[in-house]
Tab-separated table of C-alpha atoms in Angstrom:
chain	number	residue	atom	x	y	z
M	1	MET	CA	141.841	-28.138	238.790
M	2	LYS	CA	141.695	-31.161	236.484
M	3	ASN	CA	144.913	-32.646	237.845
M	4	LYS	CA	144.918	-36.304	238.873
M	5	THR	CA	143.155	-36.457	242.207
M	6	VAL	CA	143.736	-39.305	244.626
M	7	TYR	CA	140.440	-40.568	245.787
M	8	SER	CA	139.729	-42.471	248.982
M	9	GLN	CA	138.715	-46.068	249.073
M	10	GLU	CA	135.130	-45.089	249.994
M	11	HIS	CA	134.957	-42.815	246.909
M	12	LEU	CA	136.293	-45.504	244.587
M	13	LEU	CA	133.710	-47.819	245.917
M	14	TYR	CA	130.963	-45.253	245.420
M	15	LEU	CA	132.133	-44.761	241.827
M	16	LYS	CA	132.086	-48.449	241.176
M	17	LYS	CA	128.677	-48.904	242.637
M	18	THR	CA	127.244	-46.075	240.498
M	19	LYS	CA	128.811	-47.497	237.379
M	20	ARG	CA	127.457	-50.958	238.085
M	21	ARG	CA	123.970	-49.547	238.702
M	22	ASN	CA	124.017	-47.644	235.441
M	23	LEU	CA	125.255	-50.690	233.594
M	24	PHE	CA	122.350	-52.665	235.147
M	25	VAL	CA	119.772	-50.108	234.005
M	26	PHE	CA	121.254	-50.141	230.517
M	27	LEU	CA	121.137	-53.923	230.246
M	28	ALA	CA	117.742	-54.218	231.807
M	29	ARG	CA	116.258	-51.933	229.188
M	30	PHE	CA	117.296	-54.379	226.462
M	31	ALA	CA	116.284	-57.361	228.585
M	32	VAL	CA	112.746	-55.982	228.976
M	33	PHE	CA	112.559	-55.509	225.161
M	34	GLY	CA	113.886	-59.028	224.566
M	35	LEU	CA	111.441	-60.511	227.120
M	36	LEU	CA	108.439	-58.724	225.617
M	37	LEU	CA	109.352	-59.958	222.100
M	38	ALA	CA	109.874	-63.440	223.367
M	39	VAL	CA	106.506	-63.606	225.181
M	40	TRP	CA	104.777	-62.107	222.158
M	41	GLU	CA	106.467	-64.575	219.726
M	42	LEU	CA	105.647	-67.562	222.004
M	43	ALA	CA	102.067	-66.542	222.596
M	44	ALA	CA	101.572	-66.129	218.863
M	45	SER	CA	103.283	-69.335	217.769
M	46	LEU	CA	101.496	-71.428	220.428
M	47	GLU	CA	98.261	-69.789	219.361
M	48	TRP	CA	97.377	-68.454	222.848
M	49	VAL	CA	96.416	-65.477	220.954
M	50	ASN	CA	95.361	-65.189	217.300
M	51	PRO	CA	98.464	-64.102	215.378
M	52	PHE	CA	96.214	-62.904	212.584
M	53	ILE	CA	95.005	-60.127	214.968
M	54	THR	CA	98.087	-59.578	217.198
M	55	SER	CA	100.768	-60.292	214.661
M	56	SER	CA	104.082	-61.427	216.044
M	57	PRO	CA	107.742	-60.272	216.031
M	58	SER	CA	108.721	-62.834	213.337
M	59	ARG	CA	105.797	-61.816	211.126
M	60	ILE	CA	106.751	-58.171	211.528
M	61	GLY	CA	110.301	-58.993	210.658
M	62	LYS	CA	109.198	-60.834	207.596
M	63	THR	CA	106.956	-57.990	206.471
M	64	LEU	CA	109.797	-55.507	206.882
M	65	ALA	CA	112.044	-57.746	204.899
M	66	ASP	CA	109.497	-58.015	202.105
M	67	LEU	CA	108.951	-54.339	202.107
M	68	TYR	CA	112.782	-53.766	201.891
M	69	LYS	CA	113.149	-56.326	199.080
M	70	SER	CA	110.424	-54.739	197.035
M	71	GLY	CA	112.170	-51.411	197.537
M	72	SER	CA	109.066	-49.792	198.831
M	73	LEU	CA	110.298	-49.461	202.533
M	74	PHE	CA	112.535	-46.579	201.979
M	75	HIS	CA	110.174	-45.049	199.486
M	76	HIS	CA	107.398	-44.853	202.198
M	77	VAL	CA	109.902	-43.833	204.974
M	78	GLY	CA	111.387	-41.209	202.719
M	79	ILE	CA	108.031	-39.605	201.889
M	80	THR	CA	106.814	-39.548	205.493
M	81	LEU	CA	110.243	-38.364	206.881
M	82	GLY	CA	110.297	-35.598	204.209
M	83	GLU	CA	106.841	-34.413	205.030
M	84	THR	CA	107.532	-34.537	208.848
M	85	LEU	CA	110.839	-32.695	208.568
M	86	LEU	CA	109.546	-30.013	206.259
M	87	GLY	CA	106.466	-29.437	208.506
M	88	PHE	CA	108.658	-29.501	211.558
M	89	PHE	CA	111.031	-26.786	210.226
M	90	ILE	CA	108.181	-24.557	208.999
M	91	ALA	CA	106.337	-24.870	212.309
M	92	VAL	CA	109.489	-24.180	214.410
M	93	ALA	CA	110.741	-21.300	212.295
M	94	ALA	CA	107.333	-19.622	211.948
M	95	GLY	CA	106.503	-20.347	215.577
M	96	TYR	CA	109.819	-18.656	216.735
M	97	LEU	CA	109.313	-15.553	214.579
M	98	ILE	CA	105.600	-15.121	215.565
M	99	ALA	CA	106.525	-15.493	219.202
M	100	LEU	CA	109.200	-12.781	218.684
M	101	LEU	CA	106.561	-10.446	217.254
M	102	LEU	CA	104.281	-11.182	220.228
M	103	TRP	CA	107.021	-10.557	222.625
M	104	TRP	CA	107.897	-7.260	220.854
M	105	SER	CA	104.358	-5.735	220.900
M	106	GLU	CA	102.249	-5.960	224.063
M	107	ILE	CA	99.161	-4.737	222.168
M	108	PHE	CA	99.559	-7.416	219.501
M	109	ARG	CA	100.030	-9.973	222.234
M	110	ARG	CA	96.904	-8.991	224.137
M	111	VAL	CA	94.743	-8.661	221.041
M	112	SER	CA	95.744	-12.113	219.664
M	113	GLU	CA	95.665	-14.037	222.966
M	114	PRO	CA	92.115	-15.330	222.786
M	115	TYR	CA	92.630	-16.400	219.036
M	116	PHE	CA	95.684	-18.491	220.101
M	117	VAL	CA	93.842	-20.013	223.096
M	118	ILE	CA	90.934	-21.096	220.818
M	119	LEU	CA	93.175	-22.289	218.041
M	120	ASN	CA	95.324	-24.264	220.594
M	121	ALA	CA	92.292	-26.051	221.932
M	122	LEU	CA	90.828	-26.779	218.539
M	123	PRO	CA	91.412	-30.335	217.269
M	124	LYS	CA	93.306	-29.610	214.149
M	125	ILE	CA	91.920	-32.749	212.414
M	126	ALA	CA	88.549	-30.938	212.207
M	127	LEU	CA	90.187	-28.807	209.469
M	128	GLY	CA	91.023	-31.934	207.399
M	129	PRO	CA	88.345	-31.401	204.621
M	130	LEU	CA	89.320	-27.777	204.325
M	131	ILE	CA	92.988	-28.670	203.967
M	132	ILE	CA	92.225	-31.181	201.226
M	133	ILE	CA	90.174	-28.617	199.366
M	134	TRP	CA	92.672	-25.878	199.841
M	135	PHE	CA	95.883	-27.754	199.317
M	136	GLY	CA	94.894	-30.771	197.151
M	137	THR	CA	95.495	-34.443	197.923
M	138	GLY	CA	99.372	-34.458	197.654
M	139	SER	CA	102.134	-33.907	200.049
M	140	LYS	CA	101.223	-30.215	200.333
M	141	ALA	CA	98.149	-31.130	202.301
M	142	ILE	CA	100.113	-33.323	204.696
M	143	VAL	CA	102.853	-30.724	205.266
M	144	SER	CA	100.090	-28.181	205.976
M	145	MET	CA	98.530	-30.480	208.504
M	146	THR	CA	101.930	-30.975	210.188
M	147	VAL	CA	102.498	-27.222	210.320
M	148	LEU	CA	98.938	-26.585	211.679
M	149	VAL	CA	99.389	-29.160	214.458
M	150	GLY	CA	102.741	-27.867	215.522
M	151	LEU	CA	102.623	-24.139	215.027
M	152	ILE	CA	100.431	-23.005	217.891
M	153	VAL	CA	102.245	-25.105	220.424
M	154	ALA	CA	105.594	-23.771	219.090
M	155	ILE	CA	104.415	-20.202	219.376
M	156	LEU	CA	102.980	-20.500	222.915
M	157	ASN	CA	105.942	-22.395	224.234
M	158	MET	CA	108.475	-20.012	222.663
M	159	LEU	CA	106.555	-16.924	223.905
M	160	GLY	CA	106.577	-18.399	227.434
M	161	GLY	CA	110.422	-18.640	227.194
M	162	PHE	CA	110.682	-15.040	225.922
M	163	MET	CA	108.351	-13.658	228.624
M	164	ALA	CA	110.261	-15.508	231.374
M	165	THR	CA	113.331	-13.281	230.851
M	166	ASP	CA	114.703	-12.144	234.209
M	167	GLU	CA	113.283	-8.859	235.335
M	168	ASN	CA	116.470	-7.685	236.994
M	169	LYS	CA	118.538	-8.465	233.974
M	170	LEU	CA	116.123	-6.377	231.897
M	171	LEU	CA	116.543	-3.569	234.399
M	172	LEU	CA	120.311	-3.834	234.124
M	173	LEU	CA	120.221	-3.553	230.435
M	174	LYS	CA	117.785	-0.646	230.522
M	175	SER	CA	120.093	1.156	233.076
M	176	MET	CA	122.834	0.883	230.482
M	177	GLY	CA	120.471	2.551	227.948
M	178	ALA	CA	119.872	-0.551	225.793
M	179	SER	CA	117.498	-0.370	222.972
M	180	LYS	CA	114.662	-2.867	222.557
M	181	LEU	CA	116.581	-4.635	219.803
M	182	GLN	CA	119.738	-4.813	221.940
M	183	ILE	CA	117.614	-6.215	224.757
M	184	LEU	CA	116.252	-8.791	222.383
M	185	LEU	CA	119.570	-9.887	220.910
M	186	LYS	CA	121.767	-9.696	223.990
M	187	LEU	CA	119.371	-10.964	226.614
M	188	VAL	CA	116.031	-12.388	225.510
M	189	VAL	CA	117.340	-14.638	222.676
M	190	PRO	CA	120.311	-16.123	224.543
M	191	SER	CA	118.439	-16.572	227.838
M	192	SER	CA	115.575	-18.331	226.126
M	193	LEU	CA	117.790	-21.017	224.573
M	194	PRO	CA	116.604	-23.691	226.951
M	195	ALA	CA	113.059	-22.795	226.058
M	196	LEU	CA	113.945	-23.161	222.416
M	197	ILE	CA	115.362	-26.630	223.081
M	198	SER	CA	112.265	-27.804	224.930
M	199	MET	CA	110.115	-26.221	222.098
M	200	LEU	CA	112.072	-28.308	219.630
M	201	LYS	CA	111.474	-31.440	221.653
M	202	ILE	CA	107.757	-30.863	221.879
M	203	SER	CA	107.628	-29.957	218.233
M	204	VAL	CA	109.271	-33.273	217.159
M	205	GLY	CA	106.315	-35.097	218.655
M	206	MET	CA	103.889	-32.642	217.223
M	207	ALA	CA	105.321	-33.011	213.733
M	208	TRP	CA	104.935	-36.850	213.789
M	209	ILE	CA	101.275	-36.455	215.004
M	210	GLY	CA	100.686	-33.948	212.218
M	211	SER	CA	102.150	-35.945	209.337
M	212	ILE	CA	100.585	-39.268	210.269
M	213	MET	CA	97.282	-37.574	210.867
M	214	GLY	CA	97.634	-35.881	207.383
M	215	GLU	CA	98.470	-39.283	205.745
M	216	TYR	CA	95.375	-40.805	207.456
M	217	ILE	CA	93.210	-38.223	205.868
M	218	VAL	CA	94.760	-38.082	202.384
M	219	SER	CA	97.714	-39.862	200.980
M	220	LYS	CA	99.055	-42.264	198.293
M	221	ALA	CA	102.225	-43.211	200.117
M	222	GLY	CA	103.993	-42.923	203.485
M	223	ILE	CA	104.039	-44.763	206.748
M	224	GLY	CA	100.626	-43.356	207.736
M	225	TYR	CA	99.305	-44.606	204.359
M	226	LEU	CA	100.717	-48.075	205.050
M	227	ILE	CA	99.011	-48.199	208.423
M	228	VAL	CA	95.635	-47.090	207.085
M	229	TYR	CA	95.871	-49.478	204.084
M	230	GLY	CA	97.010	-52.415	206.357
M	231	GLY	CA	93.981	-51.707	208.581
M	232	GLN	CA	91.543	-51.614	205.655
M	233	VAL	CA	92.752	-54.940	204.173
M	234	PHE	CA	93.229	-56.487	207.566
M	235	LYS	CA	97.023	-56.907	207.209
M	236	LEU	CA	97.864	-56.270	210.840
M	237	ASP	CA	101.479	-57.420	210.261
M	238	LEU	CA	101.803	-54.416	207.987
M	239	VAL	CA	100.220	-52.116	210.555
M	240	MET	CA	102.532	-53.364	213.313
M	241	ALA	CA	105.556	-53.146	211.040
M	242	SER	CA	104.800	-49.622	210.134
M	243	VAL	CA	104.261	-48.614	213.797
M	244	PHE	CA	107.666	-50.149	214.530
M	245	VAL	CA	109.339	-48.117	211.790
M	246	LEU	CA	107.656	-45.068	213.206
M	247	CYS	CA	108.964	-45.703	216.710
M	248	VAL	CA	112.546	-45.913	215.293
M	249	LEU	CA	112.193	-42.689	213.227
M	250	ALA	CA	110.599	-40.686	216.210
M	251	ALA	CA	113.342	-41.975	218.596
M	252	GLY	CA	116.025	-40.991	216.005
M	253	MET	CA	114.671	-37.463	215.587
M	254	TYR	CA	114.435	-36.986	219.325
M	255	ALA	CA	118.051	-38.220	219.814
M	256	ILE	CA	119.210	-35.617	217.376
M	257	VAL	CA	117.428	-32.771	219.297
M	258	ALA	CA	118.858	-34.189	222.564
M	259	LEU	CA	122.324	-34.144	221.028
M	260	ILE	CA	121.854	-30.495	219.976
M	261	GLU	CA	120.863	-29.765	223.470
M	262	LYS	CA	123.996	-31.255	224.861
M	263	LEU	CA	126.171	-29.235	222.451
M	264	VAL	CA	124.377	-25.924	223.025
M	265	ILE	CA	123.797	-25.948	226.799
M	266	LYS	CA	127.205	-27.175	227.915
M	267	ASN	CA	128.484	-23.889	229.094
M	268	GLU	CA	125.625	-22.976	231.382
M	269	LYS	CA	125.315	-24.305	234.827
Q	1	MET	CA	132.592	20.875	244.765
Q	2	LYS	CA	130.929	20.000	241.471
Q	3	GLU	CA	127.531	18.469	241.828
Q	4	VAL	CA	126.811	15.354	239.701
Q	5	LEU	CA	123.225	14.668	240.809
Q	6	ARG	CA	120.500	16.899	242.232
Q	7	PHE	CA	116.905	16.238	243.153
Q	8	GLU	CA	114.728	19.360	243.173
Q	9	ASN	CA	111.236	19.011	244.707
Q	10	VAL	CA	110.890	15.540	243.136
Q	11	CYS	CA	107.499	13.942	243.379
Q	12	MET	CA	106.676	10.466	242.015
Q	13	ASN	CA	103.173	9.006	241.757
Q	14	TYR	CA	102.481	5.429	240.602
Q	15	HIS	CA	99.248	4.554	238.909
Q	16	THR	CA	97.533	1.218	239.045
Q	17	ARG	CA	93.933	0.125	238.663
Q	18	GLN	CA	93.536	0.119	242.478
Q	19	GLY	CA	94.516	3.753	242.626
Q	20	GLU	CA	97.365	6.240	242.943
Q	21	THR	CA	100.341	5.736	245.172
Q	22	VAL	CA	102.528	8.633	246.150
Q	23	ALA	CA	106.044	7.056	246.386
Q	24	VAL	CA	108.134	10.153	246.689
Q	25	LYS	CA	107.160	13.653	247.693
Q	26	ASP	CA	109.157	16.888	247.600
Q	27	LEU	CA	112.435	15.204	247.763
Q	28	ASN	CA	115.554	17.395	247.709
Q	29	PHE	CA	119.154	16.403	247.931
Q	30	SER	CA	122.372	16.556	245.963
Q	31	VAL	CA	125.459	14.514	245.496
Q	32	SER	CA	128.826	16.087	244.866
Q	33	GLU	CA	131.782	14.725	242.995
Q	34	GLY	CA	133.850	12.212	244.967
Q	35	GLU	CA	131.224	11.695	247.711
Q	36	PHE	CA	130.009	8.417	248.899
Q	37	VAL	CA	126.410	8.963	249.893
Q	38	ALA	CA	124.029	6.493	251.532
Q	39	ILE	CA	120.331	6.732	251.492
Q	40	ILE	CA	118.563	4.833	254.247
Q	41	GLY	CA	114.927	4.644	255.086
Q	42	PRO	CA	112.239	2.287	256.495
Q	43	SER	CA	111.529	-0.674	254.239
Q	44	GLY	CA	109.018	0.003	251.538
Q	45	CYS	CA	109.637	3.720	251.591
Q	46	GLY	CA	110.473	4.079	247.926
Q	47	LYS	CA	114.269	3.817	248.101
Q	48	THR	CA	114.506	1.890	244.923
Q	49	THR	CA	112.151	4.423	243.171
Q	50	VAL	CA	114.656	7.174	244.172
Q	51	LEU	CA	117.494	5.151	242.510
Q	52	SER	CA	115.362	4.611	239.379
Q	53	LEU	CA	114.741	8.346	239.223
Q	54	ALA	CA	118.419	9.081	239.556
Q	55	ALA	CA	119.184	6.606	236.765
Q	56	GLY	CA	116.604	8.212	234.539
Q	57	LEU	CA	114.638	4.897	234.296
Q	58	LEU	CA	111.606	6.775	235.723
Q	59	LYS	CA	110.525	10.316	234.988
Q	60	PRO	CA	109.375	12.281	238.064
Q	61	THR	CA	105.780	13.283	238.105
Q	62	HIS	CA	106.788	16.823	239.314
Q	63	GLY	CA	110.098	18.459	240.075
Q	64	LYS	CA	113.415	17.930	238.401
Q	65	VAL	CA	116.195	15.367	238.525
Q	66	GLU	CA	119.367	17.082	237.247
Q	67	SER	CA	122.335	14.901	236.432
Q	68	PHE	CA	124.534	17.415	234.711
Q	69	GLY	CA	125.376	15.163	231.867
Q	70	ALA	CA	127.009	12.709	234.260
Q	71	SER	CA	127.136	9.064	233.019
Q	72	PHE	CA	126.210	6.432	235.589
Q	73	GLY	CA	126.562	2.739	236.349
Q	74	TYR	CA	123.916	0.729	238.129
Q	75	MET	CA	124.608	-2.104	240.435
Q	76	LEU	CA	121.794	-4.432	241.638
Q	77	GLN	CA	121.356	-6.685	244.615
Q	78	LYS	CA	122.424	-9.702	242.696
Q	79	ASP	CA	125.373	-9.672	240.270
Q	80	GLU	CA	123.073	-10.397	237.265
Q	81	LEU	CA	126.109	-11.753	235.334
Q	82	PHE	CA	124.828	-13.510	232.142
Q	83	PRO	CA	125.631	-17.214	232.608
Q	84	TRP	CA	126.180	-17.704	228.798
Q	85	ARG	CA	128.980	-15.133	228.653
Q	86	THR	CA	132.396	-15.399	230.065
Q	87	ILE	CA	133.466	-12.906	232.755
Q	88	GLU	CA	135.406	-11.001	230.057
Q	89	LYS	CA	132.282	-10.819	227.844
Q	90	ASN	CA	130.133	-9.840	230.874
Q	91	ILE	CA	132.469	-7.009	231.738
Q	92	CYS	CA	132.301	-5.637	228.130
Q	93	LEU	CA	128.534	-5.812	228.019
Q	94	PRO	CA	127.946	-2.089	228.868
Q	95	LEU	CA	130.537	-1.197	226.251
Q	96	GLU	CA	128.576	-3.198	223.641
Q	97	ILE	CA	125.287	-1.661	224.644
Q	98	LYS	CA	126.679	1.850	224.433
Q	99	ARG	CA	128.483	0.947	221.180
Q	100	ILE	CA	131.895	2.019	222.447
Q	101	ASN	CA	133.343	-1.479	222.496
Q	102	THR	CA	136.695	-0.144	221.121
Q	103	PRO	CA	140.097	-1.920	221.841
Q	104	GLU	CA	141.084	0.991	224.146
Q	105	ASN	CA	137.933	0.735	226.265
Q	106	ARG	CA	138.205	-3.027	226.427
Q	107	ALA	CA	141.865	-2.752	227.528
Q	108	ARG	CA	140.870	-0.280	230.208
Q	109	ALA	CA	138.171	-2.589	231.506
Q	110	PHE	CA	140.424	-5.588	231.451
Q	111	ALA	CA	143.212	-3.609	233.258
Q	112	LEU	CA	140.629	-2.848	235.990
Q	113	ALA	CA	139.761	-6.587	236.171
Q	114	GLU	CA	143.330	-7.576	236.540
Q	115	LYS	CA	144.046	-4.910	239.070
Q	116	TYR	CA	141.254	-6.260	241.256
Q	117	GLY	CA	142.123	-9.905	241.049
Q	118	LEU	CA	139.965	-11.215	238.298
Q	119	LYS	CA	142.701	-11.834	235.836
Q	120	ASP	CA	142.528	-15.648	236.118
Q	121	PHE	CA	138.760	-15.641	235.754
Q	122	LEU	CA	138.418	-13.614	232.539
Q	123	LYS	CA	137.765	-16.624	230.407
Q	124	SER	CA	135.663	-18.421	232.949
Q	125	TYR	CA	131.893	-18.609	233.175
Q	126	PRO	CA	130.202	-16.924	236.206
Q	127	SER	CA	129.035	-20.269	237.513
Q	128	SER	CA	132.589	-21.169	238.465
Q	129	LEU	CA	133.093	-18.046	240.653
Q	130	SER	CA	132.183	-17.548	244.329
Q	131	GLY	CA	129.532	-15.055	245.356
Q	132	GLY	CA	132.061	-12.485	246.387
Q	133	MET	CA	134.006	-12.764	243.232
Q	134	ARG	CA	130.861	-12.484	241.055
Q	135	GLN	CA	129.857	-9.365	242.877
Q	136	ARG	CA	133.390	-7.974	242.259
Q	137	ALA	CA	132.973	-8.846	238.521
Q	138	ALA	CA	129.674	-7.092	238.529
Q	139	LEU	CA	131.356	-3.962	239.962
Q	140	ILE	CA	134.063	-4.032	237.257
Q	141	ARG	CA	131.343	-4.309	234.663
Q	142	THR	CA	129.682	-1.293	236.193
Q	143	LEU	CA	132.981	0.588	236.060
Q	144	ALA	CA	133.770	-0.521	232.480
Q	145	ILE	CA	132.207	2.545	230.974
Q	146	ASP	CA	134.041	4.823	233.512
Q	147	PRO	CA	130.876	6.222	234.920
Q	148	ASP	CA	130.781	9.570	236.766
Q	149	LEU	CA	128.276	8.237	239.320
Q	150	LEU	CA	127.707	4.730	240.705
Q	151	LEU	CA	124.169	3.862	241.781
Q	152	LEU	CA	124.219	0.990	244.226
Q	153	ASP	CA	120.939	-0.764	244.970
Q	154	GLU	CA	121.603	-2.773	248.087
Q	155	PRO	CA	124.452	-4.468	246.261
Q	156	PHE	CA	125.445	-6.750	249.231
Q	157	SER	CA	122.117	-7.877	250.524
Q	158	ALA	CA	122.044	-11.143	248.601
Q	159	LEU	CA	125.252	-12.302	250.194
Q	160	ASP	CA	125.801	-14.201	253.433
Q	161	TYR	CA	127.031	-12.080	256.380
Q	162	GLN	CA	130.632	-13.156	256.265
Q	163	THR	CA	130.962	-12.546	252.451
Q	164	ARG	CA	128.955	-9.338	252.881
Q	165	LEU	CA	131.358	-7.642	255.159
Q	166	ASN	CA	134.249	-8.682	253.037
Q	167	VAL	CA	132.654	-7.647	249.658
Q	168	CYS	CA	131.473	-4.401	251.174
Q	169	ASP	CA	135.075	-3.611	252.225
Q	170	ASP	CA	136.258	-4.752	248.828
Q	171	VAL	CA	133.735	-2.582	246.890
Q	172	TYR	CA	134.474	0.453	249.098
Q	173	LYS	CA	138.177	0.204	248.452
Q	174	ILE	CA	137.762	-0.202	244.734
Q	175	ILE	CA	135.313	2.734	244.475
Q	176	ARG	CA	137.682	4.889	246.625
Q	177	SER	CA	140.828	4.007	244.693
Q	178	GLU	CA	139.080	4.682	241.398
Q	179	LYS	CA	137.917	7.986	242.867
Q	180	LYS	CA	134.307	7.359	241.996
Q	181	THR	CA	131.241	9.079	243.318
Q	182	ALA	CA	128.715	6.657	244.702
Q	183	LEU	CA	125.050	6.703	245.798
Q	184	LEU	CA	124.123	3.755	247.874
Q	185	ILE	CA	120.685	2.847	248.991
Q	186	THR	CA	120.199	0.309	251.786
Q	187	HIS	CA	117.937	-0.618	254.625
Q	188	ASP	CA	121.016	-1.730	256.639
Q	189	ILE	CA	122.053	1.127	259.053
Q	190	SER	CA	125.413	-0.498	259.845
Q	191	GLU	CA	126.276	-0.826	256.186
Q	192	ALA	CA	125.456	2.757	255.516
Q	193	VAL	CA	127.567	3.929	258.490
Q	194	SER	CA	130.493	1.736	257.470
Q	195	VAL	CA	130.873	3.180	254.002
Q	196	ALA	CA	129.370	6.599	253.597
Q	197	ASP	CA	130.568	10.198	253.928
Q	198	LYS	CA	127.065	11.401	254.125
Q	199	ILE	CA	123.846	9.760	255.042
Q	200	PHE	CA	120.428	10.838	253.928
Q	201	VAL	CA	117.500	9.499	255.969
Q	202	LEU	CA	114.221	9.202	254.218
Q	203	THR	CA	110.713	9.306	255.840
Q	204	LYS	CA	108.103	6.594	255.565
Q	205	ARG	CA	106.138	6.631	252.214
Q	206	PRO	CA	105.828	9.104	250.594
Q	207	ALA	CA	109.524	9.422	250.878
Q	208	SER	CA	111.014	12.773	251.581
Q	209	LEU	CA	114.173	13.853	253.312
Q	210	LEU	CA	114.072	13.497	257.025
Q	211	SER	CA	117.674	14.410	257.884
Q	212	ALA	CA	121.104	14.655	256.387
Q	213	HIS	CA	124.272	13.697	258.274
Q	214	THR	CA	127.934	14.118	257.513
Q	215	LEU	CA	129.982	11.322	259.102
Q	216	ASP	CA	133.230	12.068	260.841
Q	217	PHE	CA	135.266	8.902	260.893
Q	218	PRO	CA	139.010	9.433	260.879
Q	219	ASP	CA	139.574	6.103	259.085
Q	220	GLY	CA	137.590	5.299	255.976
Q	221	GLU	CA	137.609	1.565	255.613
Q	222	PRO	CA	134.315	-0.284	256.489
Q	223	LEU	CA	135.884	-2.948	258.650
Q	224	LYS	CA	137.958	-0.447	260.671
Q	225	ARG	CA	134.964	1.859	261.046
Q	226	ARG	CA	133.043	-0.902	262.576
Q	227	GLU	CA	135.661	-1.124	265.393
Q	228	ASN	CA	135.477	2.553	265.994
Q	229	LYS	CA	133.562	4.012	268.986
Q	230	LEU	CA	131.835	6.479	266.699
Q	231	PHE	CA	130.249	3.503	264.874
Q	232	SER	CA	127.797	2.584	267.613
Q	233	HIS	CA	127.078	6.294	268.304
Q	234	TRP	CA	126.039	6.786	264.697
Q	235	PHE	CA	124.127	3.553	264.547
Q	236	GLU	CA	122.031	4.379	267.524
Q	237	ARG	CA	121.362	7.894	266.419
Q	238	LEU	CA	120.137	6.687	263.010
Q	239	TRP	CA	118.217	3.879	264.559
Q	240	LYS	CA	116.326	6.296	266.693
Q	241	GLU	CA	115.558	8.571	263.763
Q	242	LEU	CA	114.266	5.674	261.693
Q	243	ASN	CA	112.096	4.397	264.482
Q	244	ALA	CA	110.749	7.722	265.743
């Protein structure tokens, strides 16, 4: 099937056009970024806007360089990244297991449903004071906040994936005399793989919300700490630089999940 | 001939909040070894319920479903091949479920697959097969455990007409050459007439036996039957019974 095929002129033209358009989109993305930076820089240096309030790309760059030189950039990045990743993995793993239990037992599912609905709607930050008192003012509190923010969403998303298992495939396995455990392992878990991937993607975002929110409430270091500190002492360059670092980290983590998706889902279609 | 399945005064009631539905009432019939039996009935008469009862997926409210220890394989409307498994792994699925995934059983299943033209597809994923080939793979999966009785739940109805006639012919030949007993339920009279030795007609809900016919075609194959004069005779007769 994968022998060399001879394409018609029209097809070659079509391929060329598609390629050119994709290249255009790719370049345009960078161009937009560059343009935004340039306008921002220009507006700040010509004092169309007050650079003390809006900061500017060059000031952000300088702030980052200073942070890097003083060695504190990777210190803060490391702390936030560690808290985020730990919270992410705990939320995802616990969410998956709890969703499995809920799938297994209809009674458990029905009894717990209103609790999950309410916990899902509750703004988790309302629990901030409790978390500080229960878990102290260290990283433990921040990881707890991260788990709290991500867990319910992870459970509900995963349960949705488990419950969407094809009825006819269930019937087929039952007709073969499959046990519930066999149905789980041979059908429900593999068929919910796309749901797992989408749950991971959502959880990446949730983990960042949780860890930064946690650092806002209580922290001595981390990106969230830098943002709050920068805001308090009116060093908006520091706030902007921290947000930029956050963008890079979040994009990187999302890219990793997207890569996993590509590796895992390649056979199905 | 040895019986492999017998329904004795079988009744089946469904319970929902809205009330009770009698799906099957006093149904009696039996299937003997080597027969190809088709059950037809008006749509919504509870045909699938009958098949679920035969498979033991449902317990009758009253009466008895006797299967004499026969093993069975169930084939559904769609192939229901698992897209994350290769054809080879799909075919072995019932062996895994029944914990008899031995080298001998696997070899037997693969031999069947090879015999019926799936050899080159064993390592492929279902998505790369045509609808007809997929249904054939589903049949081989059903045959992998060497069942005594095949339960076919409108296995061709999801295919387009052209493919349907061919796959029907295909499945018929495979079932015949493997000397299997089969119970087919369908709403398609012409399909029933083209494959079955015996046809049981069900009444409207609650389903019970309206009539039983033994077909007398000299030539067995579905496509040849469709050319036979008897075909339209049987079709009309059953049509009238169903619409009486």
